[in-house]
Coordinates of C-alpha atoms in Angstrom, one line a residue:
X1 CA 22.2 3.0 15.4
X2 CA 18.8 2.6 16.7
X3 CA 15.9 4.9 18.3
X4 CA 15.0 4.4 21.6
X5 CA 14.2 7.5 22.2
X6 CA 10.1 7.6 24.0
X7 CA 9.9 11.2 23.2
X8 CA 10.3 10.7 19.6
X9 CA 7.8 7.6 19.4
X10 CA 5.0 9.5 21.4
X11 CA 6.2 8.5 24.8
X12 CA 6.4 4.5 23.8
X13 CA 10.0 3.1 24.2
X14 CA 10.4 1.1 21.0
X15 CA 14.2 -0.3 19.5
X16 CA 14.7 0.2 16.0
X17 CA 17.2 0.8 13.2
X18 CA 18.1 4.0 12.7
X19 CA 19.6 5.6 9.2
X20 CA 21.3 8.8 9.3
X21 CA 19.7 11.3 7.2
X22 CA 23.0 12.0 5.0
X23 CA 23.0 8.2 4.3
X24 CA 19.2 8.7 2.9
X25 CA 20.1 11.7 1.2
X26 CA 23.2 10.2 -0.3
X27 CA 20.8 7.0 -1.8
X28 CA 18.8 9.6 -3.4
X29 CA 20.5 11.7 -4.8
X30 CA 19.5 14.2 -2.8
X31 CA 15.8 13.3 -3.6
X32 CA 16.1 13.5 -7.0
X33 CA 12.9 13.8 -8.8
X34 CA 14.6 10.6 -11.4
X35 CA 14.4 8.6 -7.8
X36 CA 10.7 9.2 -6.9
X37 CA 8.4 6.4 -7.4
X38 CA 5.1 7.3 -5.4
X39 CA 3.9 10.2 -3.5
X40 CA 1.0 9.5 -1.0
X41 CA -1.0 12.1 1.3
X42 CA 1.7 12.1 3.8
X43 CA 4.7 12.9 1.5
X44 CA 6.3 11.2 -1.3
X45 CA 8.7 8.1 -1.8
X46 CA 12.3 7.3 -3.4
X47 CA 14.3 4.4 -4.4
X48 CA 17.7 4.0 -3.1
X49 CA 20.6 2.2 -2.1
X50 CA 21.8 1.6 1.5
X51 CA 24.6 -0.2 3.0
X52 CA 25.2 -3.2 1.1
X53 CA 23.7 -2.3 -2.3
X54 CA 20.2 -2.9 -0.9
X55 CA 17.5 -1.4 -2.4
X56 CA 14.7 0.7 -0.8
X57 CA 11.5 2.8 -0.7
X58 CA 12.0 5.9 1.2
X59 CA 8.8 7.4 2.5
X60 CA 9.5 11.3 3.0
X61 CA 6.8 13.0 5.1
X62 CA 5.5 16.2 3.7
X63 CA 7.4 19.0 6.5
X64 CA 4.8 20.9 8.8
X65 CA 2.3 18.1 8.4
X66 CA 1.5 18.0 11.9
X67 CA -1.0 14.9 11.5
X68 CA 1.2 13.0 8.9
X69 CA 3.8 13.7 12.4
X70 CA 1.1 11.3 14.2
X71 CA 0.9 8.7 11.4
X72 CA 4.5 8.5 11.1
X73 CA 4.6 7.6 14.9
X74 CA 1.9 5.2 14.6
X75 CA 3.5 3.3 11.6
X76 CA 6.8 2.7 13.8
X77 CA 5.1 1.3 16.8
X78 CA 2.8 -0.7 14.8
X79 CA 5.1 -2.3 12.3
X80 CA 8.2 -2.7 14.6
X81 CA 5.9 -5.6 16.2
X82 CA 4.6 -7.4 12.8
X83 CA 6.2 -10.0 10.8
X84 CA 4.1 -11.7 8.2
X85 CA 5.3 -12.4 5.0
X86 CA 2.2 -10.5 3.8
X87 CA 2.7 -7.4 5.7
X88 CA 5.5 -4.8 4.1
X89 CA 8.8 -5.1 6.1
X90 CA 9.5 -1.6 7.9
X91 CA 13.7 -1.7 7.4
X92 CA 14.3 1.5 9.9
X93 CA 13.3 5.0 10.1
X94 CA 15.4 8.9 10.6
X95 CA 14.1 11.9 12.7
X96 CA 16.1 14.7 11.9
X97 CA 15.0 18.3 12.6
X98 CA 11.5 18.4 11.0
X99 CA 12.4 15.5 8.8
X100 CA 10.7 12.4 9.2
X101 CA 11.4 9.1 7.4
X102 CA 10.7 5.6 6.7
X103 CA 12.8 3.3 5.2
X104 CA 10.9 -0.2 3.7
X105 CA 11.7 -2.9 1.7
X106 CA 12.1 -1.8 -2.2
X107 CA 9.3 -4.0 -4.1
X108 CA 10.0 -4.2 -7.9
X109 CA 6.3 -4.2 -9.0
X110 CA 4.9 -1.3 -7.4
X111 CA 1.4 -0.8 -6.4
X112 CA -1.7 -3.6 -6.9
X113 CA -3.7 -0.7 -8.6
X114 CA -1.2 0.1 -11.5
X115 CA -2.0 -3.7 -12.6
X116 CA -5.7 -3.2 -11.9
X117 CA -6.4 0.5 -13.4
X118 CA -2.9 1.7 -14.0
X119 CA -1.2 1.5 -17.6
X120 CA -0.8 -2.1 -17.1
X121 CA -3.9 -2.3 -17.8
X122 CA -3.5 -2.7 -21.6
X123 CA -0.9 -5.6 -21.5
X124 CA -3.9 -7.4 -19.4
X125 CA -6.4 -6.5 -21.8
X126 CA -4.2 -7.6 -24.4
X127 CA -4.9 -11.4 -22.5
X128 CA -8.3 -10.9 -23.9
X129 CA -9.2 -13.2 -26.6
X130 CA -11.2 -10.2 -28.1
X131 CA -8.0 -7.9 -28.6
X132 CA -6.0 -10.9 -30.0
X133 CA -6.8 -10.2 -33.5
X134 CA -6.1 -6.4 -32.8
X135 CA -2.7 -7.1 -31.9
X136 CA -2.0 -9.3 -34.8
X137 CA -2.9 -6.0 -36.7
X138 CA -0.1 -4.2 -35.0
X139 CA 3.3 -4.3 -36.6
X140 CA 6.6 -5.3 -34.1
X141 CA 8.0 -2.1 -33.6
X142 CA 4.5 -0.6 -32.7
X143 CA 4.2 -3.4 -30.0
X144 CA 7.6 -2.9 -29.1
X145 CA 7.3 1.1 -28.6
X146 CA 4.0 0.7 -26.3
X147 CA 5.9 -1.5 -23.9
X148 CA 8.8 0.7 -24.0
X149 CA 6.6 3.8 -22.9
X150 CA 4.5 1.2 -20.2
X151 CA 8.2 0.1 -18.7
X152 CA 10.0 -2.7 -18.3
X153 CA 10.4 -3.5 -14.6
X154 CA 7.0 -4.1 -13.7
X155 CA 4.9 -4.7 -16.5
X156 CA 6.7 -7.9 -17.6
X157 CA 3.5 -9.6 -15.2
X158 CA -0.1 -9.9 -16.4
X159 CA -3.3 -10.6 -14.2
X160 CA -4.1 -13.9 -15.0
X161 CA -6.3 -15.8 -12.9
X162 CA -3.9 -18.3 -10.9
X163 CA -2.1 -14.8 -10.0
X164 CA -5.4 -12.7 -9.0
X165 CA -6.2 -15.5 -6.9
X166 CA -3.1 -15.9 -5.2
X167 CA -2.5 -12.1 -4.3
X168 CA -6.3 -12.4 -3.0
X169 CA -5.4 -15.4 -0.7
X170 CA -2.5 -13.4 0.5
X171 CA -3.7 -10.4 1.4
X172 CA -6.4 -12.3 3.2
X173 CA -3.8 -14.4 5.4
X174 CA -2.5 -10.7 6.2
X175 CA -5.4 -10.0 7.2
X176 CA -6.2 -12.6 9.3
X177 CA -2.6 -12.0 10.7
X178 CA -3.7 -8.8 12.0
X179 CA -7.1 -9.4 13.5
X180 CA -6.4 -12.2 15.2
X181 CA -3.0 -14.0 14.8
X182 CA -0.9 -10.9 16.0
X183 CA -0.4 -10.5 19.8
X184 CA -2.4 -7.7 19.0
X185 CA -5.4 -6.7 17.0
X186 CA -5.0 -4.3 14.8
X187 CA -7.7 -2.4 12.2
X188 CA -5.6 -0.9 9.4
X189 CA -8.9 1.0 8.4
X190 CA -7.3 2.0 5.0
X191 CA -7.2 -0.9 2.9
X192 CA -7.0 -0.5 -0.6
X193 CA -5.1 -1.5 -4.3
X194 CA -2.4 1.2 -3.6
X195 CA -1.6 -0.8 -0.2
X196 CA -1.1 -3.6 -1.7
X197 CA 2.6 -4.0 -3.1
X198 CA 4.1 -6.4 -4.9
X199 CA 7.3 -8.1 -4.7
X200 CA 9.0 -10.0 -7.8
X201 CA 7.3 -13.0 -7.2
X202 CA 4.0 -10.9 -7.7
X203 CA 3.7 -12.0 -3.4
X204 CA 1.2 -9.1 -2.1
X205 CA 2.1 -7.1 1.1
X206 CA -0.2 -4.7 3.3
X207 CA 1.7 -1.3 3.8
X208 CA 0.9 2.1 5.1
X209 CA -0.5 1.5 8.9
X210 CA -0.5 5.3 9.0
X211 CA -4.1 5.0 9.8
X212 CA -4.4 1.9 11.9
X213 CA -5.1 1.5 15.4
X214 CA -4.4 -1.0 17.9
X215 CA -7.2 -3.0 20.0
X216 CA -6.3 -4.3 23.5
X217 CA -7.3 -7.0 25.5
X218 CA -11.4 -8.2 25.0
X219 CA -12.0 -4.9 22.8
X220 CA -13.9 -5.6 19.7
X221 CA -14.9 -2.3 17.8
X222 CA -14.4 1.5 18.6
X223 CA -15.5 4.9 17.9
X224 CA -13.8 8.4 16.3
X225 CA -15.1 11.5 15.6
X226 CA -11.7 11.4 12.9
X227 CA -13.3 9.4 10.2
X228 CA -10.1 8.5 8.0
X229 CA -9.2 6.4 5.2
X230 CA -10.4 6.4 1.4
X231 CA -14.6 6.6 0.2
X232 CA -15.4 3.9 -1.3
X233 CA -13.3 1.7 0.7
X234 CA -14.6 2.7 3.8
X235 CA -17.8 0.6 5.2
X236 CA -21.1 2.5 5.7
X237 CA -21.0 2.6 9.9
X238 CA -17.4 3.9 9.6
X239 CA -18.6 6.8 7.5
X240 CA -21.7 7.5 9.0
X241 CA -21.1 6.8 12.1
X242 CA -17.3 6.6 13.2
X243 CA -17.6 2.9 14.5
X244 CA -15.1 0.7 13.0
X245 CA -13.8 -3.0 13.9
X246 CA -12.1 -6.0 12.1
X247 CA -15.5 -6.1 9.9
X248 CA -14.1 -2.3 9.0
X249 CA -11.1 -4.5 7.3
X250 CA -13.6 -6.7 5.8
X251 CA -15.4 -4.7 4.3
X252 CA -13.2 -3.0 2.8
X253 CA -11.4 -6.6 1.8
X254 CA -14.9 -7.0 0.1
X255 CA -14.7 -4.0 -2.1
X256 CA -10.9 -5.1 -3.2
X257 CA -12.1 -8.7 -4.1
X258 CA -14.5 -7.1 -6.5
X259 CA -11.8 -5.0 -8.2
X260 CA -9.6 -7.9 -8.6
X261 CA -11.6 -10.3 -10.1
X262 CA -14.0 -7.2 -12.6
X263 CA -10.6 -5.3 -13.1
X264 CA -12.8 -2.4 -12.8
X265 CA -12.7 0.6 -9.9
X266 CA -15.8 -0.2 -7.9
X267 CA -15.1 3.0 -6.7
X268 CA -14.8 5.0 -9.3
X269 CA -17.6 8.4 -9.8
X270 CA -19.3 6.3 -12.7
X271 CA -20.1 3.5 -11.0
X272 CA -21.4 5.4 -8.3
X273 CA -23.6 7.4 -10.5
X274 CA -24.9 4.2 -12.0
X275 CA -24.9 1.7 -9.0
X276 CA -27.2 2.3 -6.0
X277 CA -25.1 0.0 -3.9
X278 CA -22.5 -2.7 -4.4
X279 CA -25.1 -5.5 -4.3
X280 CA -26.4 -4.1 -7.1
X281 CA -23.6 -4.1 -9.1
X282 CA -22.8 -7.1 -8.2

């Protein structure tokens, strides 16, 4: 089916697939807690199995979130009228009493920061010339009981460079896609490694336009008294002062380049107790 209904999107008419919620309960096993494979600050997401053996992510809103209600509404208006190959594909959505649901595209490798500061991490660092002759100190079975306990699914990838650079280049032509190749403009204002997934192919895709917001006609920047997104990330007249633009985006674009290419959090409490500023840890 599909929902049509402008009550449900915040009084904007908008067409799109509809799953029942017994189908989505069915594909998860009831939301099993073996089918959960992220939980955000809106609610928490499942694997599963639609119509035609195709695999999902199930975003589950967290019930009597009355603000994740808002984002949930937001992401549906926004994403039913994007297609980039670097944005995630929104697949359809349920409302169903106080449940609220979004169905995506199911993206083998997870999350950009698992390879950057997750438990990746050590097959990367095992790349490292200096760890080489560490690992030739390790017996078989030991080498093959740490990638047993790191998974198999996505940790079959390392960073190296061509690959860095290419999820850099593609989350910049997403980017640019919303800013300014879009019939709209649109400021996702939470850009970060946990928004970026990635497909088999190691392809990145901007997700979660919870917090984004939509700029019409000659409109170039705004201000909100509801600063949102994640410190760090955020650009200093956002925090300070509310105002926020496509150089919002940038910014935070700025911030995600460093991570990539250091493999270190910028953002992390140590480097802010160290680091006045990001110029001068750069």
């Amino acid at each position: 089916g599909y929902l049509s209904s402008s009550n449900e999107i915040g009084g904007e008419h908008v067409d799109f697939p509809f799953v029942s919620f017994e189908d989505i309960s069915t594909a998860t096993n009831n939301f099993s807690d073996s089918k959960q494979i992220g939980s955000g600050g809106f609610g928490k997401v499942y694997k599963g199995i639609l119509q035609g053996d195709n695999e999902v992510a199930i975003k589950r809103l967290s019930k009597g979130s009355g603000q994740g209600i808002q984002e949930f509404r937001n992401e549906i208006i926004l994403i039913a009228k994007l297609q980039h190959k670097n944005l995630v594909r929104l697949l359809g959505c349920c409302i169903f009493g106080d449940e609220r649901l979004l169905i995506y595209e199911y993206l083998p490798n997870k999350s950009l920061d698992a390879f950057l500061f997750g438990m990746c991490r050590l097959l990367i660092h095992i790349t490292s010339f200096r760890l080489a002759k560490m690992i030739s100190q390790i017996t078989n079975d030991n080498i093959l009981r740490v990638l047993f306990i790191f998974g198999d699914d996505t940790r079959q990838y390392v960073l190296d460079w061509p690959t860095r650079f290419q999820i850099i280049k593609g989350v910049a032509r997403g980017l640019l896609y919303l800013h300014q190749d879009s019939r709209l403009t649109i400021i996702h204002r939470d850009l970060k490694p946990s928004n970026i997934l990635l497909d088999s192919e190691m392809t990145p895709k901007i997700s979660d336009f919870g917090m984004a917001r939509i700029f019409g006609g000659n409109k170039q920047e705004a201000k909100t008294t509801r600063v949102v997104g994640t410190y760090g990330y955020m650009s200093p007249e956002y925090v300070m002062g509310g105002a926020f633009s496509v150089k919002s985006d940038t910014y935070s674009f700025g911030v995600l380049l460093l991570e990539i290419v250091s493999g270190l959090k910028i953002t992390s409490s140590q480097l802010v107790e160290n680091f006045v500023s990001l110029t001068t840890y750069v």
